Amino acid sequence: MCAQDDFRAQRSQLVELLVSGSLEGFESVLDWLLSWDVLSWEDYEGLSLLGQPVSHLARRLLDTIWNKGAWGCERLTAAVREARADSQPPKLPGCWDPHSPHPARDLQSHRPAIVRRLYNHVEGVLDLTQARGFISRYECDEIRRPIFTSSQRARRLLDLATVKANGLAAFLLQCVQELPVPLALPFEDATCKKYMSKLRTTVLAQSRFLSTYDGTENLCLEEIYTENVLEIRMEVATGGPPQQSPMTLSLEELFSTCGQLNEDADTVLVVGEVGSGKSTLLQRLHLLWALGRAFQEFLFIFPFSCRQLQCLVKPLSLRTLLFEHCCWPDLGQQDIFQVLLDHPERILLTFDGFDEFRFRFTDRECHCCPTTPTSVQSLLFNLLQGNLLKNARKLLTSRPDAVSASLRKHVCTELSLKGFSEEGIELYLRKRHREPGVANGLIRLLRATSALHGLCHLPVFSWMVSKCHQELLLQGGGSPKTTTDMYLLILQHFLLRASPPDSAAHGLGPGLLRSRLPTLLHLGHLALWGLGMCCYVFSAKQLQAAQVNSEDISLGFLVHAKRVMPGSTAPLEFLHITFQCFFAAFYLALSADTLPSSLRHLFGGHQPSSALLARVLPKLCVQGSGCKEGSVAALLQEAEPHNLQITAVFLAGLLSQEHRGLLAECQVSEKVLLQRQACARWCLARSLHKHFRSIPPAVPGEVKSMHAMPGFIWLVRSLYEMQEERLAREAVRRLDVGHLKLTFCSVGPAECAALAFVLRHLRQPVALQLDHNSVGDVGVEQLLPCLSVCKALYLRDNNITDRGICKLVEHALLCEQLQKLALFNNKLTDGCAHSMAKLLACKQNFLALRLGNNHITAAGAEVLAQGLRANVSLQFLGFWGNKVGDKGAQALAEALGDHQSLRWLSLVGNNIGSVGAQALALMLEKNVTLEELCLEENHVQDEGVCSLARGLKRNSSLKVLKLSNNHITSLGAEALLQALEKNDTILEVWLRGNTFSPEEIEKLSHRDTRLLL
């Protein structure tokens, strides 16, 4: 019985073991169990259903084995060990009896060894059995279905021999004895080893140097790589207990089983905003594997770029994709491909930049044959679904907006790449600049300029700061404030590098721009055409069509694409997709081909009526709605929305008052620039007003609420880039909401700066909800200008520390409107307790403070209690998931005994025992306002409950007492029942998850229905 108990206790681990490899591994376990007579033939058939997820079959197997008793449980454990062992294959007996009276029985007894013996010869044996008439052509075709590996075909043939009574089993016994003994593993073959070595060498060559953001130097990835913040995306429940913060992973933990959304899927998805470091993360993974330092569970890694895959026009098969577009085997192509098909669990395929793949994901077309050609999109989509190379790991990177709900159904784990932490920014700069003076100077500059610091949380901006360190530190170039400022600075850097030395002193002046204007327009035309055609790598023919010559290329913004087959000419691509968007915006701002009317496609506006146009833009003439093919308007209509949004931000910045003068000096008509600026302003304001008009009316008794649409943040960022107070004021003039919700909107420090710039002009106070973003300490600092219009601020799951909160509180003390703060699931410690106490003591209109799931201990609770004693307004205090313990509970209870306004107190999961419960009971005796006390997930036990019961007898305000999961027995419940007899105010007492028997639960429920058991 002991073995069965262990078996049941380890069920989840056993399921994980059974599904962690592949269907091949699961079927190997079944082979051993069949051979040992643990499973009957009927059991086996019920566990061999095609199309069923492996996890379902694994659980069914565990249920079947459980019913067979302790012996069966021990045998399953042994079978898992045998199936996972990489030792020599099982040996067959020295001789066979060709006249065995039970050939099918012999096939089953030696099934694991026979499957291995048939592995490399199953095709020939199938031909032979069909020729001898043992199986029909239909049966042969069924066994040879492309979805089956060689081992699976061997098993299907053995299954057929079990049920056929025509001599097939005896014939197979004879055939198997004559077959040669196989190697221990197919990839120990010399040909396969040679290919594996070539593949590692190829991947190492592609990943050793980091040139993603720079065309002039190759940085050694090993020396420069800095880890980003990588979090597991958690499913957010609408109800139930409070959730924990998202788990942070290191790169080496990328394929852990934590946070699985679909355990039957093979694809791991990494999402991150543009410039967050997704490509570099993949490159680091490839390098660690090629060097043999991590991810060695994979024998084969095939890296692909989605922007290059979409250029493949001809149909191709899986074999063509792996061999001709990644690494070609010099020998034994068919044998190596068969090894890949037979051992998909040893393969990792990485696909970088799914957002740059112009085909939208669909699961309507099923393609299962690895040798039949199909379109590149069908091939990729079926790989992601698992219709091809099922059980091979696939790693996909993308911007969040490009991931559809239909794709997420096929994702095993979703991870979010948040960019650099503040420590990461400093570490990266120190790695980039070994001279301490340079690194320290840049770090001081960032700390002094929060706008620039906020941008640098994206690695692409940290690279720019590093690249332009001389302009920032030595030449007094000023501190960039907006995204456009930063890209103009990097443009200046590249232009000066390509200019005579005496030009450096003049910076990015009109003369420098005019001298290279043809080059910039050529690059801009290429960039815009690429966006419109969803093309991000450019052939020589495409470069020629855009009039891009070798001098234009030498400027450094176009670099050779990676992952190109040896012998082929590498196409060119922009340093980064943001540079392509910047040059497209530059072309739109300066080209004579740009009609102001075409900009409405960029900013999400629609063509207004002619009367309205005449009133708003009297100089603007719009003729018709049709767009000529290849025109600016046509290209903007066809471009991907997320790239249009980035381009719109850059164009707004270029057309701003600050930079318009620079453009005007480039021999561009002032009148034309004013028209384009006016059109951009009109489109921005109109698009925002469209958002506002879509807000539904308020529910009676509630404030009017707005959940921002996906494009709202980008419109706000465009307004910020223009840096015009009057335009921002006009844009939000019609925004009349009491609650603005921006959860899961990828809001980082840069977006916080834009939001503050716009929202500070609101006429009415608003509750601003920014839960589940990447605000951080720098983002909090960026929000301060709009804090005066916030009546509530929600910042759940934002990686905020004590430093950010102390700054927030310092500013909040001056903001009369602010009454609520929600800061749960961050990184707060006792270090912020003094600021919080000051907030409570000084703001006597403050209503709600929620600090759940942080790292506050008894020391912090004691400090906070001092502020509570001086407070007369607080109604809600949330402390769940901290570590205040008995001592902290005592301090809070003493402070709240005479509190005149608190209605709700949560101390869930704070390691509070009977001592803390006794202090809270004394508080209940004196407090006359508290209506709900939450004490779930503590250690109150019967002694603490008895104290609380005494407090309840003298309390007249409490309505709900939550004591679930507190190790309470019937003794404690009896004390509560006695208290309830004298208390008719209390409505509910939660006692779920305590140590009551079913009989006790039924009895207690009947005695008082207010006990929720």
XYZ file of N, CA and C in Angstrom, residues 732-947:
648
model
N -7.681 66.353 -24.977
C -8.410 65.702 -23.879
C -9.580 66.547 -23.376
N -9.887 67.612 -24.103
C -10.951 68.508 -23.662
C -12.271 67.770 -23.519
N -12.516 66.806 -24.402
C -13.794 66.111 -24.387
C -13.758 64.785 -23.620
N -12.639 64.499 -22.971
C -12.549 63.252 -22.208
C -13.208 63.444 -20.852
N -14.381 62.887 -20.698
C -15.145 63.032 -19.463
C -15.383 61.649 -18.871
N -14.376 61.115 -18.167
C -14.498 59.801 -17.535
C -14.002 59.908 -16.098
N -14.523 59.042 -15.270
C -14.063 58.997 -13.886
C -13.012 57.935 -13.645
N -12.889 56.991 -14.604
C -11.957 55.870 -14.439
C -11.323 55.565 -15.795
N -10.010 55.667 -15.885
C -9.272 55.390 -17.123
C -8.431 54.136 -16.910
N -8.771 53.071 -17.631
C -8.145 51.766 -17.430
C -7.156 51.480 -18.557
N -5.888 51.245 -18.184
C -4.817 50.970 -19.152
C -4.039 49.729 -18.721
N -4.755 48.659 -18.365
C -4.093 47.423 -17.930
C -3.617 46.628 -19.132
N -2.505 45.909 -18.954
C -1.926 45.073 -20.019
C -1.745 45.855 -21.315
N -1.258 47.081 -21.219
C -1.059 47.926 -22.402
C 0.415 48.169 -22.692
N 1.305 47.370 -22.087
C 2.755 47.518 -22.291
C 3.215 48.940 -21.982
N 2.684 49.493 -20.901
C 3.054 50.849 -20.492
C 4.375 50.794 -19.728
N 5.394 51.419 -20.291
C 6.680 51.535 -19.635
C 6.951 52.986 -19.270
N 8.170 53.311 -18.854
C 8.477 54.696 -18.468
C 8.223 55.713 -19.575
N 8.540 55.360 -20.833
C 8.320 56.306 -21.931
C 6.834 56.599 -22.107
N 6.009 55.560 -21.993
C 4.555 55.766 -22.109
C 4.026 56.562 -20.919
N 4.614 56.367 -19.746
C 4.201 57.145 -18.571
C 4.455 58.634 -18.784
N 5.597 58.963 -19.387
C 5.899 60.369 -19.668
C 4.858 60.956 -20.616
N 4.476 60.193 -21.637
C 3.482 60.667 -22.590
C 2.113 60.829 -21.934
N 1.724 59.856 -21.113
C 0.434 59.934 -20.422
C 0.374 61.150 -19.511
N 1.440 61.378 -18.764
C 1.459 62.523 -17.852
C 1.371 63.837 -18.620
N 2.052 63.908 -19.750
C 2.048 65.123 -20.573
C 0.638 65.471 -21.037
N -0.156 64.439 -21.348
C -1.500 64.665 -21.879
C -2.543 64.746 -20.761
N -2.504 63.806 -19.822
C -3.571 63.705 -18.820
C -3.558 64.841 -17.816
N -2.446 65.517 -17.656
C -2.421 66.615 -16.673
C -3.355 67.757 -17.065
N -3.825 67.726 -18.313
C -4.736 68.771 -18.774
C -6.202 68.397 -18.590
N -6.474 67.248 -17.971
C -7.872 66.867 -17.724
C -8.540 67.879 -16.803
N -9.828 68.108 -17.045
C -10.563 69.085 -16.249
C -11.162 68.474 -14.988
N -11.391 67.142 -15.029
C -11.993 66.464 -13.897
C -11.026 65.404 -13.365
N -11.006 65.163 -12.055
C -10.118 64.118 -11.508
C -10.505 62.742 -12.031
N -9.513 61.875 -12.163
C -9.723 60.563 -12.765
C -9.006 59.501 -11.935
N -9.582 58.296 -11.910
C -8.892 57.135 -11.338
C -8.090 56.487 -12.464
N -6.779 56.442 -12.322
C -5.894 55.938 -13.373
C -5.418 54.537 -13.004
N -5.791 53.560 -13.812
C -5.454 52.162 -13.523
C -4.409 51.676 -14.518
N -3.213 51.367 -14.011
C -2.088 50.938 -14.840
C -1.580 49.567 -14.418
N -2.465 48.700 -13.963
C -2.053 47.370 -13.505
C -1.433 46.564 -14.636
N -0.529 45.657 -14.258
C 0.070 44.691 -15.190
C 0.796 45.374 -16.344
N 1.684 46.284 -16.001
C 2.513 46.939 -17.010
C 3.970 46.895 -16.562
N 4.788 47.791 -17.074
C 6.220 47.819 -16.737
C 6.621 49.227 -16.320
N 5.833 49.804 -15.428
C 6.039 51.198 -15.033
C 7.387 51.382 -14.343
N 7.656 50.588 -13.303
C 8.923 50.687 -12.587
C 9.087 52.019 -11.871
N 10.227 52.179 -11.202
C 10.488 53.402 -10.447
C 10.593 54.623 -11.351
N 11.240 54.455 -12.496
C 11.405 55.591 -13.414
C 10.053 55.996 -13.987
N 9.201 55.024 -14.282
C 7.862 55.342 -14.772
C 7.034 56.088 -13.743
N 7.179 55.695 -12.473
C 6.478 56.408 -11.402
C 6.898 57.873 -11.392
N 8.189 58.099 -11.535
C 8.687 59.482 -11.571
C 8.108 60.245 -12.761
N 7.938 59.558 -13.885
C 7.391 60.216 -15.077
C 5.917 60.559 -14.905
N 5.210 59.810 -14.058
C 3.776 60.049 -13.848
C 3.498 61.235 -12.922
N 4.481 61.696 -12.199
C 4.246 62.708 -11.166
C 3.554 63.970 -11.680
N 3.866 64.470 -12.896
C 3.189 65.691 -13.352
C 1.667 65.582 -13.449
N 1.127 64.360 -13.621
C -0.332 64.233 -13.734
C -0.975 63.736 -12.443
N -0.184 63.618 -11.383
C -0.717 63.080 -10.136
C -1.788 64.001 -9.539
N -1.702 65.285 -9.844
C -2.650 66.240 -9.270
C -4.064 66.046 -9.803
N -4.234 65.359 -10.949
C -5.580 65.124 -11.483
C -6.051 63.702 -11.192
N -5.271 62.934 -10.450
C -5.635 61.544 -10.141
C -6.326 61.478 -8.774
N -7.515 60.906 -8.748
C -8.160 60.661 -7.463
C -7.823 59.267 -6.940
N -7.364 58.400 -7.848
C -6.908 57.059 -7.462
C -5.839 56.615 -8.452
N -4.871 55.846 -7.964
C -3.796 55.352 -8.826
C -3.577 53.876 -8.509
N -3.748 53.021 -9.537
C -3.612 51.573 -9.383
C -2.368 51.126 -10.146
N -1.414 50.528 -9.429
C -0.123 50.166 -10.029
C 0.255 48.720 -9.706
N -0.682 47.817 -9.811
C -0.410 46.412 -9.529
C 0.563 45.832 -10.556
N 1.485 44.969 -10.084
C 2.409 44.244 -10.978
C 3.185 45.184 -11.881
N 4.029 46.018 -11.298
C 4.773 46.986 -12.099
C 6.241 47.095 -11.711
N 6.750 46.142 -10.922
C 8.174 46.126 -10.549
C 8.624 47.431 -9.891
N 7.781 47.946 -9.024
C 8.090 49.199 -8.331
C 8.744 48.874 -6.990
N 9.790 49.630 -6.645
C 10.505 49.408 -5.386
C 10.249 50.570 -4.425
N 10.900 50.514 -3.277
C 10.741 51.569 -2.266
C 11.099 52.939 -2.827
N 12.141 52.997 -3.670
C 12.602 54.296 -4.181
C 11.501 54.995 -4.964
N 10.834 54.238 -5.841
C 9.770 54.841 -6.631
C 8.594 55.280 -5.783
N 8.232 54.470 -4.792
C 7.073 54.792 -3.958
C 7.362 55.984 -3.048
N 8.573 56.077 -2.561
C 8.905 57.230 -1.706
C 8.788 58.535 -2.491
N 9.201 58.525 -3.757
C 9.042 59.718 -4.600
C 7.569 60.001 -4.844
N 6.807 58.942 -5.065
C 5.377 59.096 -5.325
C 4.681 59.724 -4.108
N 4.983 59.213 -2.934
C 4.337 59.718 -1.723
C 4.725 61.167 -1.469
N 5.988 61.482 -1.695
C 6.448 62.859 -1.497
C 5.625 63.840 -2.333
N 5.305 63.456 -3.546
C 4.509 64.302 -4.431
C 3.019 64.225 -4.069
N 2.570 63.035 -3.661
C 1.142 62.841 -3.348
C 0.693 63.702 -2.176
N 1.615 64.029 -1.260
C 1.258 64.851 -0.114
C 0.766 66.233 -0.541
N 1.136 66.649 -1.766
C 0.734 67.962 -2.264
C -0.484 67.887 -3.177
N -0.999 66.675 -3.385
C -2.118 66.484 -4.320
C -3.402 66.217 -3.537
N -4.254 67.209 -3.476
C -5.467 67.125 -2.678
C -6.415 66.056 -3.197
N -6.424 65.851 -4.550
C -7.407 64.940 -5.153
C -7.127 63.469 -4.851
N -5.857 63.085 -4.697
C -5.484 61.672 -4.590
C -5.983 61.072 -3.272
N -6.806 60.021 -3.392
C -7.395 59.404 -2.204
C -7.172 57.898 -2.116
N -6.688 57.279 -3.211
C -6.523 55.828 -3.198
C -5.214 55.442 -3.887
N -4.510 54.480 -3.288
C -3.304 53.901 -3.888
C -3.392 52.384 -3.812
N -3.176 51.716 -4.943
C -3.141 50.253 -4.977
C -1.768 49.834 -5.501
N -0.979 49.210 -4.640
C 0.425 48.926 -4.966
C 0.762 47.452 -4.771
N -0.251 46.569 -4.807
C 0.058 45.168 -4.542
C 0.829 44.532 -5.694
N 1.521 43.442 -5.360
C 2.346 42.688 -6.312
C 3.495 43.519 -6.869
N 4.195 44.233 -6.010
C 5.399 44.949 -6.419
C 6.582 44.476 -5.576
N 7.564 45.324 -5.360
C 8.777 44.914 -4.643
C 9.030 45.833 -3.452
N 7.962 46.135 -2.747
C 8.069 47.055 -1.618
C 8.533 46.320 -0.363
N 9.312 47.005 0.443
C 9.825 46.441 1.689
C 9.533 47.414 2.830
N 10.122 47.138 3.993
C 9.957 48.030 5.137
C 10.532 49.415 4.858
N 11.368 49.517 3.838
C 12.000 50.797 3.525
C 11.030 51.887 3.117
N 9.840 51.504 2.668
C 8.863 52.531 2.271
C 7.856 52.825 3.376
N 7.989 52.152 4.517
C 6.977 52.267 5.574
C 6.890 53.682 6.132
N 8.011 54.362 6.300
C 7.985 55.721 6.842
C 7.229 56.667 5.916
N 7.428 56.515 4.603
C 6.701 57.359 3.646
C 5.208 57.080 3.713
N 4.847 55.796 3.799
C 3.436 55.434 3.878
C 2.797 55.972 5.166
N 3.532 55.879 6.255
C 3.020 56.387 7.524
C 2.802 57.904 7.457
N 3.722 58.594 6.800
C 3.586 60.044 6.644
C 2.367 60.378 5.786
N 2.149 59.573 4.741
C 0.983 59.779 3.872
C -0.307 59.660 4.668
N -0.407 58.634 5.505
C -1.624 58.422 6.295
C -1.805 59.514 7.342
N -0.708 59.947 7.919
C -0.801 60.940 8.989
C -1.145 62.332 8.445
N -0.662 62.639 7.244
C -0.801 64.008 6.718
C -2.022 64.198 5.821
N -2.435 63.139 5.102
C -3.572 63.272 4.179
C -4.832 62.766 4.874
N -5.611 63.677 5.403
C -6.771 63.274 6.180
C -8.030 63.072 5.326
N -7.838 63.031 3.997
C -8.947 62.636 3.117
C -8.630 61.341 2.384
N -7.551 60.655 2.791
C -7.098 59.446 2.110
C -7.994 58.270 2.502
N -8.431 57.489 1.498
C -9.452 56.466 1.730
C -8.951 55.024 1.664
N -8.003 54.707 0.759
C -7.649 53.293 0.541
C -6.166 53.139 0.259
N -5.543 52.185 0.958
C -4.141 51.847 0.747
C -4.039 50.327 0.668
N -3.598 49.833 -0.486
C -3.496 48.382 -0.695
C -2.038 48.043 -0.990
N -1.434 47.273 -0.098
C -0.009 46.947 -0.174
C 0.214 45.439 -0.244
N -0.771 44.696 -0.717
C -0.691 43.244 -0.700
C 0.436 42.665 -1.539
N 0.891 41.479 -1.086
C 1.908 40.695 -1.788
C 3.165 41.483 -2.093
N 3.692 42.133 -1.079
C 5.006 42.753 -1.162
C 5.926 42.067 -0.145
N 6.846 42.788 0.426
C 7.819 42.152 1.329
C 7.918 42.945 2.632
N 6.765 43.298 3.177
C 6.715 44.109 4.395
C 6.629 43.176 5.611
N 7.460 43.434 6.585
C 7.531 42.583 7.776
C 6.918 43.307 8.982
N 7.121 42.716 10.154
C 6.592 43.315 11.383
C 7.160 44.712 11.603
N 8.435 44.911 11.244
C 9.047 46.234 11.437
C 8.316 47.289 10.614
N 7.995 46.976 9.384
C 7.265 47.912 8.542
C 5.859 48.157 9.055
N 5.202 47.088 9.545
C 3.844 47.234 10.078
C 3.834 48.134 11.308
N 4.858 48.045 12.142
C 4.934 48.878 13.336
C 5.067 50.354 12.963
N 5.874 50.637 11.921
C 6.026 52.026 11.476
C 4.712 52.535 10.892
N 4.071 51.694 10.084
C 2.811 52.094 9.448
C 1.728 52.345 10.498
N 1.782 51.596 11.580
C 0.791 51.761 12.650
C 0.851 53.170 13.240
N 2.031 53.768 13.252
C 2.153 55.131 13.775
C 1.361 56.115 12.923
N 1.392 55.909 11.603
C 0.602 56.765 10.733
C -0.887 56.524 10.893
N -1.264 55.268 11.135
C -2.683 54.946 11.319
C -3.264 55.637 12.543
N -2.466 55.772 13.598
C -2.970 56.402 14.822
C -3.372 57.857 14.583
N -2.671 58.513 13.630
C -2.969 59.928 13.364
C -3.987 60.107 12.246
N -4.441 59.003 11.653
C -5.344 59.084 10.499
C -6.794 58.967 10.938
N -7.670 59.737 10.270
C -9.090 59.691 10.630
C -9.982 59.411 9.420
N -9.370 59.056 8.254
C -10.176 58.935 7.035
C -10.085 57.573 6.351
N -9.042 56.787 6.606
C -8.811 55.552 5.855
C -9.956 54.562 6.032
N -10.429 54.000 4.922
C -11.528 53.032 4.962
C -11.100 51.627 4.554
N -10.031 51.511 3.727
C -9.618 50.196 3.232
C -8.098 50.063 3.392
N -7.667 48.982 4.046
C -6.246 48.719 4.241
C -5.967 47.267 3.860
N -5.187 47.073 2.799
C -4.877 45.726 2.307
C -3.434 45.356 2.562
N -3.228 44.255 3.311
C -1.879 43.819 3.676
C -1.641 42.361 3.325
N -2.504 41.749 2.488
C -2.385 40.313 2.245
C -1.038 39.961 1.616
N -0.549 38.765 1.942
C 0.655 38.251 1.290
C 1.946 38.900 1.712
N 1.984 39.562 2.873
C 3.238 40.090 3.394
C 3.738 39.179 4.524
N 4.581 39.693 5.389
C 5.173 38.851 6.447
C 5.143 39.583 7.783
N 3.973 40.116 8.158
C 3.927 40.933 9.379
C 3.947 40.081 10.645
N 3.457 38.848 10.583
C 3.490 37.954 11.733
C 2.677 38.472 12.911
N 2.852 37.825 14.046
C 2.101 38.203 15.253
C 2.451 39.613 15.723
N 3.743 39.926 15.650
C 4.191 41.232 16.154
C 3.599 42.372 15.333
N 3.598 42.192 13.999
C 3.028 43.219 13.135
C 1.523 43.327 13.304
N 0.871 42.173 13.462
C -0.582 42.184 13.671
C -0.934 42.903 14.974
N -0.109 42.698 15.999
C -0.350 43.387 17.269
C -0.262 44.900 17.106
N 0.784 45.353 16.382
C 0.972 46.800 16.191
C -0.211 47.412 15.434
N -0.648 46.733 14.370
C -1.773 47.242 13.581
C -3.062 47.228 14.404
N -3.261 46.156 15.171
C -4.478 46.043 15.975
C -4.557 47.154 17.022
N -3.445 47.439 17.679
C -3.424 48.500 18.688
C -3.735 49.854 18.076
N -3.235 50.084 16.844
C -3.479 51.369 16.169
C -4.922 51.499 15.705
N -5.565 50.374 15.414
C -6.912 50.416 14.832
C -8.032 50.292 15.862
N -7.697 50.087 17.114
C -8.733 49.908 18.132
C -9.692 51.087 18.197
N -9.153 52.303 18.119
C -9.987 53.501 18.220
C -10.185 54.187 16.877
N -9.803 53.514 15.796
C -9.927 54.146 14.467
C -11.394 54.333 14.133
N -11.725 55.491 13.579
C -13.122 55.863 13.415
C -13.655 55.710 11.987
N -12.830 55.195 11.046
C -13.330 55.141 9.663
C -13.051 53.825 8.940
N -12.095 53.023 9.415
C -11.711 51.813 8.678
C -12.871 50.820 8.589
N -13.162 50.370 7.366
C -14.265 49.425 7.139
C -13.769 48.051 6.706
N -12.555 47.961 6.114
C -12.081 46.696 5.530
C -10.595 46.546 5.830
N -10.236 45.378 6.382
C -8.836 45.093 6.705
C -8.504 43.688 6.234
N -7.440 43.574 5.420
C -7.000 42.266 4.928
C -5.594 41.966 5.419
N -5.472 40.859 6.151
C -4.171 40.366 6.608
C -3.990 38.907 6.176
N -4.496 38.577 5.021
C -4.422 37.209 4.485
C -2.958 36.818 4.285
N -2.626 35.588 4.661
C -1.308 35.038 4.357
C -0.158 35.817 4.955
N -0.237 36.136 6.249
C 0.818 36.921 6.899
C 1.480 36.197 8.058
N 1.287 34.871 8.122
C 1.911 34.060 9.179
C 1.500 34.528 10.576
N 0.222 34.841 10.719
C -0.320 35.302 11.999
C -0.832 34.091 12.779
N -0.419 34.006 14.035
C -0.838 32.901 14.886
C -1.821 33.358 15.952
N -1.880 32.597 17.022
C -2.864 32.873 18.076
C -2.573 34.181 18.809
N -1.302 34.562 18.914
C -0.950 35.807 19.610
C -1.480 37.007 18.833
N -1.247 36.988 17.510
C -1.773 38.066 16.666
C -3.292 38.087 16.675
N -3.900 36.895 16.651
C -5.364 36.815 16.675
C -5.921 37.399 17.971
N -5.217 37.179 19.080
C -5.668 37.722 20.363
C -5.664 39.254 20.332
N -4.614 39.840 19.720
C -4.549 41.303 19.611
C -5.673 41.829 18.721
N -5.970 41.125 17.637
C -7.056 41.537 16.758
C -8.405 41.406 17.453
N -8.534 40.419 18.312
C -9.778 40.258 19.077
C -10.008 41.451 19.996
N -8.944 41.923 20.666
C -9.063 43.106 21.521
C -9.440 44.330 20.703
N -8.897 44.404 19.455
C -9.272 45.500 18.566
C -10.758 45.456 18.239
N -11.291 44.234 17.990
C -12.709 44.096 17.662
C -13.609 44.547 18.816
N -13.150 44.343 20.034
C -13.944 44.752 21.185
C -14.139 46.263 21.235
N -13.127 47.027 20.707
C -13.180 48.487 20.809
C -13.624 49.157 19.512
N -13.277 48.559 18.349
C -13.553 49.210 17.065
C -15.044 49.167 16.741
N -15.563 50.285 16.231
C -17.000 50.367 15.961
C -17.307 50.611 14.485
N -16.289 50.540 13.612
C -16.529 50.819 12.183
C -16.154 49.657 11.266
N -15.246 48.778 11.690
C -14.757 47.711 10.820
C -15.885 46.747 10.447
N -16.053 46.513 9.131
C -17.127 45.651 8.652
C -16.618 44.314 8.110
N -15.353 44.254 7.682
C -14.833 43.000 7.126
C -13.382 42.817 7.550
N -13.090 41.631 8.092
C -11.734 41.275 8.515
C -11.341 39.977 7.825
N -10.266 40.034 7.039
C -9.825 38.879 6.230
C -8.547 38.307 6.838
N -8.626 37.077 7.331
C -7.483 36.423 7.977
C -7.209 35.044 7.381
N -7.599 34.803 6.135
C -7.336 33.494 5.539
C -5.836 33.222 5.421
N -5.504 31.929 5.263
C -4.131 31.489 4.998
C -3.154 31.892 6.106
N -3.591 31.855 7.362
C -2.699 32.120 8.479
C -2.608 30.877 9.369
N -2.208 31.053 10.630
C -2.085 29.933 11.570
C -2.848 30.265 12.856
N -4.052 30.750 12.700
C -4.847 31.200 13.848
C -5.161 30.042 14.782
N -5.555 28.903 14.226
C -5.877 27.689 14.983
C -6.978 27.942 16.023
N -7.279 26.924 16.819
C -8.408 27.009 17.753
C -8.199 28.071 18.823
N -6.968 28.187 19.316
C -6.693 29.155 20.380
C -6.977 30.579 19.904
N -6.525 30.892 18.694
C -6.775 32.220 18.148
C -8.241 32.457 17.852
N -8.937 31.403 17.377
C -10.370 31.541 17.076
C -11.158 31.799 18.353
N -10.776 31.149 19.429
C -11.475 31.379 20.699
C -11.318 32.838 21.146
N -10.133 33.410 20.916
C -9.939 34.826 21.250
C -10.825 35.706 20.378
